[in-house]
mmCIF file of C-alpha atoms (C1' of nucleotides) in Angstrom:
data_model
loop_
_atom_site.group_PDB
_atom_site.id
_atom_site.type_symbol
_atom_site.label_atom_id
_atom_site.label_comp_id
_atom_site.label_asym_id
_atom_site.label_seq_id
_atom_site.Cartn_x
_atom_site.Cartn_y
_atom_site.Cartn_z
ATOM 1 C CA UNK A 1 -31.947 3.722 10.420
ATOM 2 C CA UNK A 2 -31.563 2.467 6.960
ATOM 3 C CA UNK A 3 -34.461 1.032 5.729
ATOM 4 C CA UNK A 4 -34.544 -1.973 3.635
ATOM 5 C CA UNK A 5 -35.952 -2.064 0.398
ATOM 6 C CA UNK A 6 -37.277 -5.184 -1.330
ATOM 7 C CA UNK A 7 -35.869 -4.384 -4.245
ATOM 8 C CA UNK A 8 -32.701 -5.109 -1.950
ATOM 9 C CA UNK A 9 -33.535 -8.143 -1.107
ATOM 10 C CA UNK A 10 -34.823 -9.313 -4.744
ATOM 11 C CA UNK A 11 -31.426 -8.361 -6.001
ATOM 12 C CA UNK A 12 -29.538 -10.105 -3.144
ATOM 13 C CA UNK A 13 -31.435 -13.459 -3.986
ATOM 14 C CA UNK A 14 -30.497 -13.054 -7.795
ATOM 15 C CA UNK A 15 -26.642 -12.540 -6.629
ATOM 16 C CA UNK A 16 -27.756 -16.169 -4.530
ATOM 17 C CA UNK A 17 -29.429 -17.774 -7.661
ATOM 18 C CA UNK A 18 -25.645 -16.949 -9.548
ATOM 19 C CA UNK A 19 -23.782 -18.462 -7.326
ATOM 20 C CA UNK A 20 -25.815 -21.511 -7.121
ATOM 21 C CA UNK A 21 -26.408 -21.478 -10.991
ATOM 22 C CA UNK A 22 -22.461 -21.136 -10.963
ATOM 23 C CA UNK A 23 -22.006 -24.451 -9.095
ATOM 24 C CA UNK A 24 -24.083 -26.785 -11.042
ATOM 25 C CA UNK A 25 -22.371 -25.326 -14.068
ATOM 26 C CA UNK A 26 -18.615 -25.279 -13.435
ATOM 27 C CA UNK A 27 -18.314 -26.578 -10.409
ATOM 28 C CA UNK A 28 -15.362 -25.029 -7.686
ATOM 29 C CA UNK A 29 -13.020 -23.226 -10.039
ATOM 30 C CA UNK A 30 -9.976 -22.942 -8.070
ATOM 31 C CA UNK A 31 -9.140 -19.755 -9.538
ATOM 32 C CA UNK A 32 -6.122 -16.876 -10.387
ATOM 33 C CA UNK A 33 -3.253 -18.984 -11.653
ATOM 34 C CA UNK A 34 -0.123 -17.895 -9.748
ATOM 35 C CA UNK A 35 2.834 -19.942 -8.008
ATOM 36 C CA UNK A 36 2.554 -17.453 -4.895
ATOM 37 C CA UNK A 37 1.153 -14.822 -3.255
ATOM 38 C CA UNK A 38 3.768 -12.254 -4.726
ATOM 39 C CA UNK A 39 2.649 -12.929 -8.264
ATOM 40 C CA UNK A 40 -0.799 -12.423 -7.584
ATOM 41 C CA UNK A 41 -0.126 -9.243 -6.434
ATOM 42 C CA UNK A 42 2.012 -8.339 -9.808
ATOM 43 C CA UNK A 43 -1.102 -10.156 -11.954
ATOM 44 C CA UNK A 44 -3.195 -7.692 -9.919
ATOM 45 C CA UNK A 45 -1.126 -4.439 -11.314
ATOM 46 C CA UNK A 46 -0.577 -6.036 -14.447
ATOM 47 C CA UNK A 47 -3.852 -6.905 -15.624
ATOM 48 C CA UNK A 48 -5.646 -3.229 -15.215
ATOM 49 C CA UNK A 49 -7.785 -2.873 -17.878
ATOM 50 C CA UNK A 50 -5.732 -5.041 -19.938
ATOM 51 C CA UNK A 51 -6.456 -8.420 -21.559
ATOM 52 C CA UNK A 52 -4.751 -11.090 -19.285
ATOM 53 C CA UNK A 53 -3.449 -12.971 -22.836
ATOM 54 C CA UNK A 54 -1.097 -9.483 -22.594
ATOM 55 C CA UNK A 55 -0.619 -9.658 -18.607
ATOM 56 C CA UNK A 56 0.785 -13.945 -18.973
ATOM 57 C CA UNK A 57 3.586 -12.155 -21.381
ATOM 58 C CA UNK A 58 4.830 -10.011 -18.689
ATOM 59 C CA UNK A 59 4.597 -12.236 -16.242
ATOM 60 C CA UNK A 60 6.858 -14.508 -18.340
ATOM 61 C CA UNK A 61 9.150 -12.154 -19.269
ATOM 62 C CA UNK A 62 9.409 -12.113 -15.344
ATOM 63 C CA UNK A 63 9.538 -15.254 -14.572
ATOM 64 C CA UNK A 64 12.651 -15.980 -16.960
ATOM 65 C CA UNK A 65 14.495 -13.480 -14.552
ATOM 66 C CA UNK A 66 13.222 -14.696 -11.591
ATOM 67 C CA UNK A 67 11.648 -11.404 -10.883
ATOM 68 C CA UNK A 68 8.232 -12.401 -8.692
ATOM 69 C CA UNK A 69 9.745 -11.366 -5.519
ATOM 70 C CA UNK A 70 9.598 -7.991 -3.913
ATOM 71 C CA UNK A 71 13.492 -7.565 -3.551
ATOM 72 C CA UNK A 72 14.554 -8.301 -6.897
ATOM 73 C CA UNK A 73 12.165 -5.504 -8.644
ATOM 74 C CA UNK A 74 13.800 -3.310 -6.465
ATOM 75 C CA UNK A 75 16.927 -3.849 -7.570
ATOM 76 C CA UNK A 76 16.742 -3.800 -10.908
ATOM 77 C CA UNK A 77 17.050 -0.776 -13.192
ATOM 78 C CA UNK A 78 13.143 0.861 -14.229
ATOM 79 C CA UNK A 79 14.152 0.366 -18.007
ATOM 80 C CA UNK A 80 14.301 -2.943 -17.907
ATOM 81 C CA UNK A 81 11.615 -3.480 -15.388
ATOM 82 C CA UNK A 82 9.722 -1.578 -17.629
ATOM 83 C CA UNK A 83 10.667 -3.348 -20.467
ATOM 84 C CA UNK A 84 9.829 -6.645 -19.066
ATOM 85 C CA UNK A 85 6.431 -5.401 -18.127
ATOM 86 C CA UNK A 86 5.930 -3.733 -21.883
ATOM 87 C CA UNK A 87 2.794 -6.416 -23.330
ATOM 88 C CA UNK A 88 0.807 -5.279 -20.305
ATOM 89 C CA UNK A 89 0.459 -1.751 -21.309
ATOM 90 C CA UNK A 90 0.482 1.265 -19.244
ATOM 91 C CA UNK A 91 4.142 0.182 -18.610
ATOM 92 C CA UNK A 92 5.658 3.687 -16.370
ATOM 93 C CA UNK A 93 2.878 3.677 -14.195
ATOM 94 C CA UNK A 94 2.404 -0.014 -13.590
ATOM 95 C CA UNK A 95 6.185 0.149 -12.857
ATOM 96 C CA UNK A 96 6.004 2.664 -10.153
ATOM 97 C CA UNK A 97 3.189 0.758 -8.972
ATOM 98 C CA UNK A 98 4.817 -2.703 -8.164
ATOM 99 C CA UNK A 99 7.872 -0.765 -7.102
ATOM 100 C CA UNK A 100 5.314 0.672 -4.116
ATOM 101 C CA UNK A 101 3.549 -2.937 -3.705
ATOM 102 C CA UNK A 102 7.328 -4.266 -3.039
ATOM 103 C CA UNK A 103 8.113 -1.806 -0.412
ATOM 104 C CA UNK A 104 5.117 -2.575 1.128
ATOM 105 C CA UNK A 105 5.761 -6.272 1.019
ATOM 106 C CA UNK A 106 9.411 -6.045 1.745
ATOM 107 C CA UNK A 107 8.687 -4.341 4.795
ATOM 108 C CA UNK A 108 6.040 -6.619 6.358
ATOM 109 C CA UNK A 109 6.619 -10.318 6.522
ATOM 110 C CA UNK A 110 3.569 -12.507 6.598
ATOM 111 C CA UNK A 111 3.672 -13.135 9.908
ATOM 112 C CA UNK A 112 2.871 -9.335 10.203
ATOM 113 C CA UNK A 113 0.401 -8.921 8.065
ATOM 114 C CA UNK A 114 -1.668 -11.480 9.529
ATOM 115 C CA UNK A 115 -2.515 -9.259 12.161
ATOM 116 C CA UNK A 116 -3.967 -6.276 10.337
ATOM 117 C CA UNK A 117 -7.878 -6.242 10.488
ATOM 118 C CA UNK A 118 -8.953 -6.457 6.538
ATOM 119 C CA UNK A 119 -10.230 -2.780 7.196
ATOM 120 C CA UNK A 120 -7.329 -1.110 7.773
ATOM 121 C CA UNK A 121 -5.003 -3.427 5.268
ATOM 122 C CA UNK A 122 -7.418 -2.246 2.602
ATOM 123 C CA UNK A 123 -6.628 1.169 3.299
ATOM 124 C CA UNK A 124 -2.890 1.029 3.942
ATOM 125 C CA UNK A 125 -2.940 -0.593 0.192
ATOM 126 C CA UNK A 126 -5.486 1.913 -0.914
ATOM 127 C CA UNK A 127 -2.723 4.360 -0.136
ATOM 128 C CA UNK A 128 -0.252 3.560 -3.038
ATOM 129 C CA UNK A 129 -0.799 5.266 -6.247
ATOM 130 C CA UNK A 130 -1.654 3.059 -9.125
ATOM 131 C CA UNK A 131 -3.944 0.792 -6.453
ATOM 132 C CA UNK A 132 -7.379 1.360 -6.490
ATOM 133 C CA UNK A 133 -10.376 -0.462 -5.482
ATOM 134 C CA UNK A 134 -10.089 -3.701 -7.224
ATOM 135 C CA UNK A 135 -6.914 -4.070 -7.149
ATOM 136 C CA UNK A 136 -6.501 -3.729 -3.294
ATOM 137 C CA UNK A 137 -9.456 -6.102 -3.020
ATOM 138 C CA UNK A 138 -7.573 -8.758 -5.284
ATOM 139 C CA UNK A 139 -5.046 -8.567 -3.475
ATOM 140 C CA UNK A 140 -6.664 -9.277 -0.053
ATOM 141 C CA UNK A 141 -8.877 -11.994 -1.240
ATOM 142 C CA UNK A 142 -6.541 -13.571 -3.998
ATOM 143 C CA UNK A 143 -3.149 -13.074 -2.310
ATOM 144 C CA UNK A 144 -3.818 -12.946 1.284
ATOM 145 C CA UNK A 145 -6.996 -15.415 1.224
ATOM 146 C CA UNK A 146 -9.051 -12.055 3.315
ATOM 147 C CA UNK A 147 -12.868 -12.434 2.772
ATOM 148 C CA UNK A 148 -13.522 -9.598 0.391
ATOM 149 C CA UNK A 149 -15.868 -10.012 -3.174
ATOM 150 C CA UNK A 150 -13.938 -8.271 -5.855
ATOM 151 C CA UNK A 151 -15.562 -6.273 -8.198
ATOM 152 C CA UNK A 152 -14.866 -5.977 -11.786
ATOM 153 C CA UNK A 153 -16.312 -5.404 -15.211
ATOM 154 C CA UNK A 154 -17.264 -8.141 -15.811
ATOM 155 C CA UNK A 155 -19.183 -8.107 -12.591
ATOM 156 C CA UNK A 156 -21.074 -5.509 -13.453
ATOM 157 C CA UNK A 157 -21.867 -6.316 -17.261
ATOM 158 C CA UNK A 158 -23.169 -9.489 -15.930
ATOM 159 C CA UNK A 159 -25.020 -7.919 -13.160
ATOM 160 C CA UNK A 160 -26.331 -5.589 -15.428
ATOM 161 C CA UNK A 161 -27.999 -7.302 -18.115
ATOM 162 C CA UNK A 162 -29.756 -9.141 -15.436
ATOM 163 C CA UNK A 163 -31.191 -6.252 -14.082
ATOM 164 C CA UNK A 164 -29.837 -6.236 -11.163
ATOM 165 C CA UNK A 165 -27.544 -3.148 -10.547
ATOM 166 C CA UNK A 166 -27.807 0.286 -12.737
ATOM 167 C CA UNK A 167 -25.531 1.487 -15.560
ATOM 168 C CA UNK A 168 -23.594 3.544 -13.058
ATOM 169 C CA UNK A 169 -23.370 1.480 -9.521
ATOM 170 C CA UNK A 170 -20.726 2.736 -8.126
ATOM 171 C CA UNK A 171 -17.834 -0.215 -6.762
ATOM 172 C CA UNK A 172 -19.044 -0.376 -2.981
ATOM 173 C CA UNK A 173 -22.749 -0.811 -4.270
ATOM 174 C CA UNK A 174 -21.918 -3.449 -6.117
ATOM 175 C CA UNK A 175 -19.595 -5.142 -3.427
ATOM 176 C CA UNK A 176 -21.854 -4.535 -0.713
ATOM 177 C CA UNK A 177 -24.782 -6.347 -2.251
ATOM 178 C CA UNK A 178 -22.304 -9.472 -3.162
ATOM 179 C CA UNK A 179 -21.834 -9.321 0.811
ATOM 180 C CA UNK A 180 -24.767 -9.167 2.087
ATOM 181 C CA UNK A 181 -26.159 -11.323 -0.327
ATOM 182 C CA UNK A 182 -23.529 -14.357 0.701
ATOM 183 C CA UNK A 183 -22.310 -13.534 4.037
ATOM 184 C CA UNK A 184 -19.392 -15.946 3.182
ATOM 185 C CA UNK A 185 -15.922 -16.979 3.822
ATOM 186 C CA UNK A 186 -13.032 -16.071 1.029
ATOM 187 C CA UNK A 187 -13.222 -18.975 -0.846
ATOM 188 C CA UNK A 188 -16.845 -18.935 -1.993
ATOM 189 C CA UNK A 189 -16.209 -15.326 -2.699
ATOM 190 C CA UNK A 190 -13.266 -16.752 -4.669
ATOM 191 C CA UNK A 191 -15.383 -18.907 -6.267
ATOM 192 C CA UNK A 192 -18.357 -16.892 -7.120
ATOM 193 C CA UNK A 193 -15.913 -14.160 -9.213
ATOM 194 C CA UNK A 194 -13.778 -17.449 -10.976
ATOM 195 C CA UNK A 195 -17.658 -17.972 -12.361
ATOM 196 C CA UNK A 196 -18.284 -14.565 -12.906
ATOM 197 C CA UNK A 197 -14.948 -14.230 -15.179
ATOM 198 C CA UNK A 198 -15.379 -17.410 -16.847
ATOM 199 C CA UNK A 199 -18.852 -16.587 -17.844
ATOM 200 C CA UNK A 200 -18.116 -12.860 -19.199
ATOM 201 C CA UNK A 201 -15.035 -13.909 -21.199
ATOM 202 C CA UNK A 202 -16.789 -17.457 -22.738
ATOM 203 C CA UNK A 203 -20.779 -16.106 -23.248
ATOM 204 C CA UNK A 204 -20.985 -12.166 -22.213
ATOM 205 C CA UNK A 205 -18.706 -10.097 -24.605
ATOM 206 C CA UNK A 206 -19.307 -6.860 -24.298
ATOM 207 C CA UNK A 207 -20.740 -6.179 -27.942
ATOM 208 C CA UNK A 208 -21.390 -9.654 -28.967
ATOM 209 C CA UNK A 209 -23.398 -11.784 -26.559
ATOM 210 C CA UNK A 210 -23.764 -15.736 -26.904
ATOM 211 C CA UNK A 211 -26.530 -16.686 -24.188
ATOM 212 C CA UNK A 212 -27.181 -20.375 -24.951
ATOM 213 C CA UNK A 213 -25.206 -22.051 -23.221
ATOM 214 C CA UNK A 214 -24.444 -19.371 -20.677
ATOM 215 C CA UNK A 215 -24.429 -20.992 -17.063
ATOM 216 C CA UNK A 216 -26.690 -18.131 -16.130
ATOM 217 C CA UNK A 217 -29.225 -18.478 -18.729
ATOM 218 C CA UNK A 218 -31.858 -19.679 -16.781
ATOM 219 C CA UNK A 219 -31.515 -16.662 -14.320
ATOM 220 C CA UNK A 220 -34.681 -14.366 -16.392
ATOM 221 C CA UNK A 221 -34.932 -11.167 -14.625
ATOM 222 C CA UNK A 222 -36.964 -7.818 -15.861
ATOM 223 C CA UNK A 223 -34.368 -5.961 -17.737
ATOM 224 C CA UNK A 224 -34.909 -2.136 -17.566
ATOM 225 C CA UNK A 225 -35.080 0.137 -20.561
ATOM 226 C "C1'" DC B 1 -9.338 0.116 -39.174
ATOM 227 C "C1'" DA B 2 -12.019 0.777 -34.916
ATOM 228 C "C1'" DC B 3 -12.763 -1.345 -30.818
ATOM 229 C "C1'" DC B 4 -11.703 -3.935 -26.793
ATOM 230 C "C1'" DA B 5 -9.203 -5.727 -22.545
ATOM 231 C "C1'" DG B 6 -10.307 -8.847 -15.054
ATOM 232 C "C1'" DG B 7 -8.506 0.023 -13.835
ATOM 233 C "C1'" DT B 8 -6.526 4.270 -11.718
ATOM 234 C "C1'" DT B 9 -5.655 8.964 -11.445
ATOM 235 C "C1'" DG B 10 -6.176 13.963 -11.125
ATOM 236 C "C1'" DA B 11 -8.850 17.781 -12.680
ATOM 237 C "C1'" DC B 12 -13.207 19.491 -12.510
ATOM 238 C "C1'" DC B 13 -18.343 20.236 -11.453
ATOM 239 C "C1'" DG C 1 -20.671 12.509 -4.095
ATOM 240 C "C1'" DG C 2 -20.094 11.875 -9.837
ATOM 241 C "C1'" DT C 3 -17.759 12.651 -14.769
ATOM 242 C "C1'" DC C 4 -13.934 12.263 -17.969
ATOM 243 C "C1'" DA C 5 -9.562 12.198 -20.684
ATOM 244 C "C1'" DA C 6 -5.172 10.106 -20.361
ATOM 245 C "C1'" DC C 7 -2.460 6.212 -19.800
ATOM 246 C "C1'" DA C 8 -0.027 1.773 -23.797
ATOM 247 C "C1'" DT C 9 0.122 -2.717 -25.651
ATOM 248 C "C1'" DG C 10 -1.628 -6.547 -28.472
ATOM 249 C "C1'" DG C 11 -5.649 -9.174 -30.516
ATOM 250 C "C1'" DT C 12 -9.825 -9.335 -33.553
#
DNA sequence: CACCAGGTTGACC
DNA sequence: GGTCAACATGGT
């Protein structure tokens, strides 16, 4: 039996108070720009901890080829894959990464992947090297519209410096409270990290912090030492 | 110039 | 379970 703690539940109305403060403020965000599923699964490789200013270069330099689709990046030779993808950063192992995302997505038409249970898609992705946790997560809720919260650092600065995870909550902490907090369907989970982002990148920097006109502002919580 | 950006991995404790 | 260097580019 796991016993619930009220600290739990405190934390799970804060994630609650968020989303709500995230409503009044910006409204529904329809959120990851991307002309199809496919290139939200490249944005998803792309933009590891990278700035997505440097992940929209790549993602032109593919679009000028007509490159977004699983077939054609396996055609073409890994030097000039590789140089397409070069403003991204990390450029040999995000290229075998999207080679292993376009098998995977060569192989199973929509129609098939429909019928996976989230579970086990999230572990058949969690399989390929170079896709970890958030990514695979992006992918399901951003690409294949699954109802999974994705967690990212922004997530947890925010969540942080309102007291309401620790410095080192692990991923499936922080996901799990999102979940239990909202019990909701994809697109409010969708909607919730659009916020999130938005927030971090306009009034959270990571050094520098701007608070007054931060949409979560009003949100006071006990900060801990 | 030092630091940061919508992470992941493999080695190690 | 958790820690940590390495991975690479471009902006401030």
């Amino acid at each position: 039996m796991t016993r619930v703690k009220s600290a739990d539940l405190e934390n799970e109305k804060a994630v609650r108070e968020l989303l709500a403060l995230g409503d009044r403020f910006y409204g529904d965000l329809g959120w990851w720009p991307a002309e199809s599923p496919f290139e939200v699964v490249v944005g998803a490789v792309l933009t590891q901890n990278t700035a997505w200013r440097n992940v929209e270069k790549a993602l032109d330099n593919l679009k000028k080829e007509n490159a977004l689709h699983p077939d054609i990046l396996l055609g073409m030779h890994y030097g000039r894959l590789q140089r397409l993808i070069r403003p991204s950063g990390f450029y040999r192992a995000k290229r075998k990464t999207l080679l292993s995302l376009s098998r995977f997505f060569a192989e199973r038409p929509f129609s098939e992947i429909e019928n996976i249970a989230t579970e086990d898609l999230r572990a058949d992705l969690l399989r390929l090297k170079g896709v970890g946790q958030e990514t695979a997560d992006s992918i399901l809720l951003y690409a294949l519209g699954r109802k999974v919260f994705v967690v990212d650092s922004y997530t947890n600065r925010i969540f942080q410096r309102h007291g309401m995870i620790g410095e080192g909550a692990s991923y499936s902490h922080v996901k799990a409270l999102v979940e239990r907090a909202l019990r909701a369907d994809h697109k409010t989970y969708n909607r919730f990290h659009a916020h999130i982002v938005e927030t971090a990148k306009n009034h959270c920097g990571k050094a520098d912090m701007d608070c007054r006109e931060c949409p979560y502002r009003d949100h006071k919580r006990k900060r801990r030492a």
